[in-house]
PDB file of C-alpha atoms in Angstrom:
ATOM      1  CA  UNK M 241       0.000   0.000   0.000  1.00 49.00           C
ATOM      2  CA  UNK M 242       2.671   2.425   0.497  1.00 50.00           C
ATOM      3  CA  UNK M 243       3.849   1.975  -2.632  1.00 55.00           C
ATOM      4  CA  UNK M 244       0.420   3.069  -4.152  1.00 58.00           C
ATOM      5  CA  UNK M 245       0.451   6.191  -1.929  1.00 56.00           C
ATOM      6  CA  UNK M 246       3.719   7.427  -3.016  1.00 56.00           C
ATOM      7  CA  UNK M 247       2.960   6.548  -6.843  1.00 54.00           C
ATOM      8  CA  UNK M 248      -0.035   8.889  -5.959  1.00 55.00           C
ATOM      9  CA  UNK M 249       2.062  11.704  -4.141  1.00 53.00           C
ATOM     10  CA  UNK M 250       4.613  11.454  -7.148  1.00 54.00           C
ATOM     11  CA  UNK M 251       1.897  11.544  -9.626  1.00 54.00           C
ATOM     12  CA  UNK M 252       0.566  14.638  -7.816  1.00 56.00           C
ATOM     13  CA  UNK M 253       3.861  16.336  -7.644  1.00 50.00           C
ATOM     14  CA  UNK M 254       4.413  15.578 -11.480  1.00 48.00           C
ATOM     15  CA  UNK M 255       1.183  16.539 -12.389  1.00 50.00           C
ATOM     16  CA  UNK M 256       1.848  19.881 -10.423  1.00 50.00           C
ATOM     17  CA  UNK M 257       4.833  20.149 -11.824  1.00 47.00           C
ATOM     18  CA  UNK M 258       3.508  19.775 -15.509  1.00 48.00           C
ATOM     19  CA  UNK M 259       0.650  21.823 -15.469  1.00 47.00           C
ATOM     20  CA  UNK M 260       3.166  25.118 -14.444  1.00 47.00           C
ATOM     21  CA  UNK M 261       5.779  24.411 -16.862  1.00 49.00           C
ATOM     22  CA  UNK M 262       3.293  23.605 -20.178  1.00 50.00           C
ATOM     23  CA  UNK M 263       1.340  26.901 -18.695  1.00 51.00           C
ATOM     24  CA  UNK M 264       5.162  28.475 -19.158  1.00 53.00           C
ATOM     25  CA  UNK M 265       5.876  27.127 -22.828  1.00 57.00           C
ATOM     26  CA  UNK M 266       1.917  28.326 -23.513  1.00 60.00           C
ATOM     27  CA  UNK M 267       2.737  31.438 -22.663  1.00 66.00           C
ATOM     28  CA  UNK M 268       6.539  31.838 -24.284  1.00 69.00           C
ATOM     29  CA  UNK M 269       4.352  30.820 -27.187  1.00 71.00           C
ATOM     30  CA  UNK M 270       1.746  33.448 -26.869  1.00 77.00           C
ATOM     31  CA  UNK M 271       4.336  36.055 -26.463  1.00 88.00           C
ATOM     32  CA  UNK M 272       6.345  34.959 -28.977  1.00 90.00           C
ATOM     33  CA  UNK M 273       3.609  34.521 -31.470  1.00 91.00           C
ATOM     34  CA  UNK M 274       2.124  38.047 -30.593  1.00 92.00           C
ATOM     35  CA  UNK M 275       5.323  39.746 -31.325  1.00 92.00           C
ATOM     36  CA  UNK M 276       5.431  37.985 -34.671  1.00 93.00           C
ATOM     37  CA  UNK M 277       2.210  39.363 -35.351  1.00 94.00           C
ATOM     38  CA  UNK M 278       3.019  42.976 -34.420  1.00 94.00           C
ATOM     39  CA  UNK M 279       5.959  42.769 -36.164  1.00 94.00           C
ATOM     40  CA  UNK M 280       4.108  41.446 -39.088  1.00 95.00           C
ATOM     41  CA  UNK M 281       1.738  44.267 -39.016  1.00 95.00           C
ATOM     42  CA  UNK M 282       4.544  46.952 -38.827  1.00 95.00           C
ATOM     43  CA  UNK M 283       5.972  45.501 -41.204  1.00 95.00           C
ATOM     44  CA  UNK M 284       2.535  45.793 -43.425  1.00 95.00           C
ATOM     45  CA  UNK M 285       1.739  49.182 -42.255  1.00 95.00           C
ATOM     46  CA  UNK M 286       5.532  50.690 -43.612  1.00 95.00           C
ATOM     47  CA  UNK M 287       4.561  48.693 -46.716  1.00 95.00           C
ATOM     48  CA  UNK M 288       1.120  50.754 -47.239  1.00 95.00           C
ATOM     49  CA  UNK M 289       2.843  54.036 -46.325  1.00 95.00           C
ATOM     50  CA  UNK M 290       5.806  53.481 -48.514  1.00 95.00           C
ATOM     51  CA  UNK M 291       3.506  52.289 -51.315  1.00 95.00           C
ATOM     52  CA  UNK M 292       1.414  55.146 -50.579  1.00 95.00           C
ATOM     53  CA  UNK M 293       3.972  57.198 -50.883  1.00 95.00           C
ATOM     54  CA  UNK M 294       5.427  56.189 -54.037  1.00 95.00           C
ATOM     55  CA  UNK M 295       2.277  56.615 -55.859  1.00 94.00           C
ATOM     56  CA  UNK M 296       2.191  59.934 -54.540  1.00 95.00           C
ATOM     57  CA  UNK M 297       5.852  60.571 -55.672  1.00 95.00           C
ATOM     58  CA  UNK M 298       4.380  59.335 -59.459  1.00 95.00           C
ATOM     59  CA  UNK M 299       1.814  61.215 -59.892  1.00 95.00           C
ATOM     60  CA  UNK M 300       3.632  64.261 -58.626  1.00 95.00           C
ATOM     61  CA  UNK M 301       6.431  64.096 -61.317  1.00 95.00           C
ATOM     62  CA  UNK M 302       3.930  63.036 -63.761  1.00 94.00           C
ATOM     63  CA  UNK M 303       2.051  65.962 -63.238  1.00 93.00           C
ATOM     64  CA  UNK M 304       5.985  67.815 -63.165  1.00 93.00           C
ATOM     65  CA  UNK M 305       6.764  66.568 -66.240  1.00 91.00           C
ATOM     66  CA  UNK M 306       3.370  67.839 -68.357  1.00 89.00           C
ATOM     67  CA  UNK M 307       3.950  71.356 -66.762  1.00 86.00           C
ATOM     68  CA  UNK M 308       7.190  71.141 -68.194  1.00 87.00           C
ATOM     69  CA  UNK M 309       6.229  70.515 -70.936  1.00 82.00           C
ATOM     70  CA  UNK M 310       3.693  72.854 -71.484  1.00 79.00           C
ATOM     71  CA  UNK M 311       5.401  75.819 -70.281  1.00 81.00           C
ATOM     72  CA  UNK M 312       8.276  75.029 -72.800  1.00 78.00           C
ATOM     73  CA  UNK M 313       6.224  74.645 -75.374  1.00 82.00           C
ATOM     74  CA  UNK M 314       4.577  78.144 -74.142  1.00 85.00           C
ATOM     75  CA  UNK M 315       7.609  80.038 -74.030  1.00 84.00           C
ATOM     76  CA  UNK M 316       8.958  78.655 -77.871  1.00 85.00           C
ATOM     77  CA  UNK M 317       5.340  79.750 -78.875  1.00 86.00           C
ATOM     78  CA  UNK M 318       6.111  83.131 -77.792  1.00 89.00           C
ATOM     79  CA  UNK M 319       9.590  83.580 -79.330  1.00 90.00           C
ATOM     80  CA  UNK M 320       7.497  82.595 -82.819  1.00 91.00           C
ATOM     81  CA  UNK M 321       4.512  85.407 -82.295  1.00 93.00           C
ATOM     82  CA  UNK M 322       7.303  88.257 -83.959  1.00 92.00           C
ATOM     83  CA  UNK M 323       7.860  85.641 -86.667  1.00 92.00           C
ATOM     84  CA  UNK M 324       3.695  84.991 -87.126  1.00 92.00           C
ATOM     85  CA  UNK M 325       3.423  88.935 -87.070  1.00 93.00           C
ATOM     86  CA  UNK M 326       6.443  88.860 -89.806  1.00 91.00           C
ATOM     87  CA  UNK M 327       4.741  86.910 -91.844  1.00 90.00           C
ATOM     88  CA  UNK M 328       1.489  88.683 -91.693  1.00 91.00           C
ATOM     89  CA  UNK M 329       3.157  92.083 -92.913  1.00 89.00           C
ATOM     90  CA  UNK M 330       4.927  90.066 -95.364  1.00 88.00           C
ATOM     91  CA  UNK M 331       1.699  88.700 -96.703  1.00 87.00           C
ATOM     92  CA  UNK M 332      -0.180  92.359 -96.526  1.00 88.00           C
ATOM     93  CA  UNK M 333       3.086  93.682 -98.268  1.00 86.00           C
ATOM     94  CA  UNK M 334       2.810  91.467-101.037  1.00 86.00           C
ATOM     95  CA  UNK M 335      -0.595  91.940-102.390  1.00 87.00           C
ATOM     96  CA  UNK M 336       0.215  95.713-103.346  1.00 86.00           C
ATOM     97  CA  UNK M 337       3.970  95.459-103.809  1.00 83.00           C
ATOM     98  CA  UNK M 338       5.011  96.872-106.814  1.00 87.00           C
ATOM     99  CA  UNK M 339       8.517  95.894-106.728  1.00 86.00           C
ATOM    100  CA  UNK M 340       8.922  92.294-105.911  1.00 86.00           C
ATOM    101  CA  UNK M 341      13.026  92.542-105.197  1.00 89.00           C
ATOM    102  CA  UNK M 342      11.756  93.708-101.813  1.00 86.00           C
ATOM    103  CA  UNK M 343       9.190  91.454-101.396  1.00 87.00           C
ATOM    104  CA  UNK M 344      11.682  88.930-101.530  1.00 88.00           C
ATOM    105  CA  UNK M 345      13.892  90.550 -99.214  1.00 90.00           C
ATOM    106  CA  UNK M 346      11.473  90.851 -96.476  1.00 88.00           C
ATOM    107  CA  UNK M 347      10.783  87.004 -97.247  1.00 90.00           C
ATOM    108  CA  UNK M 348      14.192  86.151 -96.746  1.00 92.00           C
ATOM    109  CA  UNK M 349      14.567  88.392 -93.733  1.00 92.00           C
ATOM    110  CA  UNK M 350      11.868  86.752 -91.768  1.00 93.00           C
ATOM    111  CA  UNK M 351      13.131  83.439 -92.757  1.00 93.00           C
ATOM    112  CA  UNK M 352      16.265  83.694 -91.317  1.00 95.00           C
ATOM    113  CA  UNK M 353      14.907  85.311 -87.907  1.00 94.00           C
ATOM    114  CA  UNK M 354      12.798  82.006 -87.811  1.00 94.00           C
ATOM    115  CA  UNK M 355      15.926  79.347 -88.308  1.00 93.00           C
ATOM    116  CA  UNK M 356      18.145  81.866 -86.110  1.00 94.00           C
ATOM    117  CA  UNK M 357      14.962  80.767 -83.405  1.00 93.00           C
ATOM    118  CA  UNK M 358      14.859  77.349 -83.838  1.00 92.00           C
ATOM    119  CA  UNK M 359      18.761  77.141 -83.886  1.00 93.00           C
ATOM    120  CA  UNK M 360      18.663  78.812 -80.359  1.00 92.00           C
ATOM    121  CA  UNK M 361      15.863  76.383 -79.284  1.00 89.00           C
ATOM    122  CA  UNK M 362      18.339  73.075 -80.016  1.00 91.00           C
ATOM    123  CA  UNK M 363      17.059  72.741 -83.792  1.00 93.00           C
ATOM    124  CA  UNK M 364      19.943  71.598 -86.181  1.00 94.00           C
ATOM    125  CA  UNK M 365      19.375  70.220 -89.848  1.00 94.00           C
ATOM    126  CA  UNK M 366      20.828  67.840 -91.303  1.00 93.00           C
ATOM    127  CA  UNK M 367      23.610  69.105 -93.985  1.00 91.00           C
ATOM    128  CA  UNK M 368      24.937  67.865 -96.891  1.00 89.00           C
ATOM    129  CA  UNK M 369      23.766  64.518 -97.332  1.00 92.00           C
ATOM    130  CA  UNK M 370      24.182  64.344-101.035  1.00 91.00           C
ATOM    131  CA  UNK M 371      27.344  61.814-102.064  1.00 90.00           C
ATOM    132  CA  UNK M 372      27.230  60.767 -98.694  1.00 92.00           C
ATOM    133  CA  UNK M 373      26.740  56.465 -97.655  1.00 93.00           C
ATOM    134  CA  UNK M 374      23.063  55.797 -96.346  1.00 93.00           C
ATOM    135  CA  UNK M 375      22.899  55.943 -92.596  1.00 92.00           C
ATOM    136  CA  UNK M 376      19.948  54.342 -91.256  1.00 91.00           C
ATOM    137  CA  UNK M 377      20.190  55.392 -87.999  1.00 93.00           C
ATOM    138  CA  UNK M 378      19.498  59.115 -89.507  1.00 93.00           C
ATOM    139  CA  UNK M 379      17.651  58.784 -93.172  1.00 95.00           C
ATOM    140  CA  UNK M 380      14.937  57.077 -94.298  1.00 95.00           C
ATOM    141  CA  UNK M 381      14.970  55.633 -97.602  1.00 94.00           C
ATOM    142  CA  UNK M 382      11.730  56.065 -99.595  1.00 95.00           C
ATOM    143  CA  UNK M 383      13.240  54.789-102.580  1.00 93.00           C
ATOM    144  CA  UNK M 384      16.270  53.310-104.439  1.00 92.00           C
ATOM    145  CA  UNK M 385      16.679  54.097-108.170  1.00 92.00           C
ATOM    146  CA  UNK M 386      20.025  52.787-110.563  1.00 92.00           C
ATOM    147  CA  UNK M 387      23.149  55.001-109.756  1.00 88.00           C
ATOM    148  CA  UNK M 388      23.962  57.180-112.583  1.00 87.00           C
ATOM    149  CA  UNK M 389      27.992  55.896-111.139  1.00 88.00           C
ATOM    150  CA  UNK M 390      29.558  53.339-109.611  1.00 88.00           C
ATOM    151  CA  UNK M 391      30.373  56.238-106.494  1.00 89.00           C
ATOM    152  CA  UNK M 392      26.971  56.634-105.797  1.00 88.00           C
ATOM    153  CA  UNK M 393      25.967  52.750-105.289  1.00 90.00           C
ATOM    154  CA  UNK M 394      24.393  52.907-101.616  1.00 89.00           C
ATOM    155  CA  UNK M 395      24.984  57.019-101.251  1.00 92.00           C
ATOM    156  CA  UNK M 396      22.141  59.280-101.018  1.00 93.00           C
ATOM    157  CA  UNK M 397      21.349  60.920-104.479  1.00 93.00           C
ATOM    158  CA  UNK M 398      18.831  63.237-103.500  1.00 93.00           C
ATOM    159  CA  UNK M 399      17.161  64.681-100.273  1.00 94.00           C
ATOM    160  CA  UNK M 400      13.163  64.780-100.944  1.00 95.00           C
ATOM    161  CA  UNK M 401      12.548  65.605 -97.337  1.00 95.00           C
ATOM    162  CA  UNK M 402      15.323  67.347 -94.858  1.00 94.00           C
ATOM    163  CA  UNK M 403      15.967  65.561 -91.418  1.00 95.00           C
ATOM    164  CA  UNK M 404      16.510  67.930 -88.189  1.00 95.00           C
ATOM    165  CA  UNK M 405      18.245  67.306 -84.956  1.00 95.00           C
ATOM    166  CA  UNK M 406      16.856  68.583 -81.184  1.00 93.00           C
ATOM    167  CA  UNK M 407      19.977  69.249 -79.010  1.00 92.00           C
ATOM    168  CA  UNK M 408      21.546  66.078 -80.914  1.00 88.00           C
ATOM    169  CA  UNK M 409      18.786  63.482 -80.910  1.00 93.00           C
ATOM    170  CA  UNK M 410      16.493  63.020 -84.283  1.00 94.00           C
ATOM    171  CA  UNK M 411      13.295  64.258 -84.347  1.00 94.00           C
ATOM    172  CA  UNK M 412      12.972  63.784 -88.187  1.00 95.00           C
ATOM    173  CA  UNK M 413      14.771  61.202 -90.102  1.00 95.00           C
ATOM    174  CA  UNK M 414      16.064  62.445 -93.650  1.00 95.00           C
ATOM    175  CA  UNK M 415      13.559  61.005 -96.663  1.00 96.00           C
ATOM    176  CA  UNK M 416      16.155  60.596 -99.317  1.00 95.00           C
ATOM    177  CA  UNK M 417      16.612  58.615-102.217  1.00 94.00           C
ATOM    178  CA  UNK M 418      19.764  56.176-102.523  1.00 94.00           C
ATOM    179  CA  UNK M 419      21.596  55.082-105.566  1.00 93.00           C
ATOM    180  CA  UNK M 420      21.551  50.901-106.447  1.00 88.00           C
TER     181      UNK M 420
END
């Protein structure tokens, strides 16, 4: 019989002893799994806010960028209104010009105060492309016809449509025809 009772006491102490240690690991558990959560939703909430902010952050320099553009288009637009005006008197001038040498002048005049514009606004054209190999990166070809020499096999013959250059990038590839 006394080996029954102290099975029993030892059971009870064990069974003491158990309950306070698994209530321990519960609870290391708990607290461990709770800060995994919070950290979990810090870690969501800088997510949102940095997402958040980086839509904000596109949109701003989206909306940047069109302002930008439209006020550089603006002030090009105004450096052309003398030209317009120009071009106008020009015009007026012509329909009761009696001497057409200064007609022509005038013409010429305003002409070169628009290309002196564009030039200072990044506008280059291309020169001299006559005799010179087809580049493909710069001209388009809209058509090949026989070479009237040997020299001008693959060399542009004639420019039908000029090609221009802003601040070194093409805007307008060269139409030209090449020799076969």
């Amino acid at each position: 019989m006394m080996n029954e009772q102290e099975n029993n006491i030892q059971d009870e102490n064990l069974a003491s002893v158990n309950p306070i240690s698994e209530e321990s690991t519960d609870q290391s558990e708990e607290t461990t799994e709770e800060r995994l959560q919070q950290e979990l939703a810090n870690a969501n909430d800088k997510y949102t806010r940095l997402f958040a902010e980086f839509d904000n952050y596109k949109k701003r320099t989206s909306k940047e960028r069109v302002d930008l553009i439209q006020s550089a288009s603006k002030d090009v637009l105004a450096k052309l209104l003398p030209i317009l005006d120009d071009f106008d008197r020009a015009l007026a001038a012509m329909e009761t010009a009696q001497d057409i040498e200064s007609v022509k002048q005038g013409v010429d005049l305003v002409n070169q105060k628009f290309r002196k514009i564009l030039a200072n606004e990044g506008l280059k054209e291309m020169e001299n492309l006559i005799g010179e190999p087809f580049d493909a990166e710069y001209q388009e070809a809209i058509t090949a016809i026989p070479a009237p020499s040997e020299e001008l096999k693959n060399k542009v013959i004639d420019v039908v449509e000029k090609g221009y250059f802003l601040n070194d990038k093409v805007i307008r590839f060269a139409k030209v025809v090449i020799g076969q």
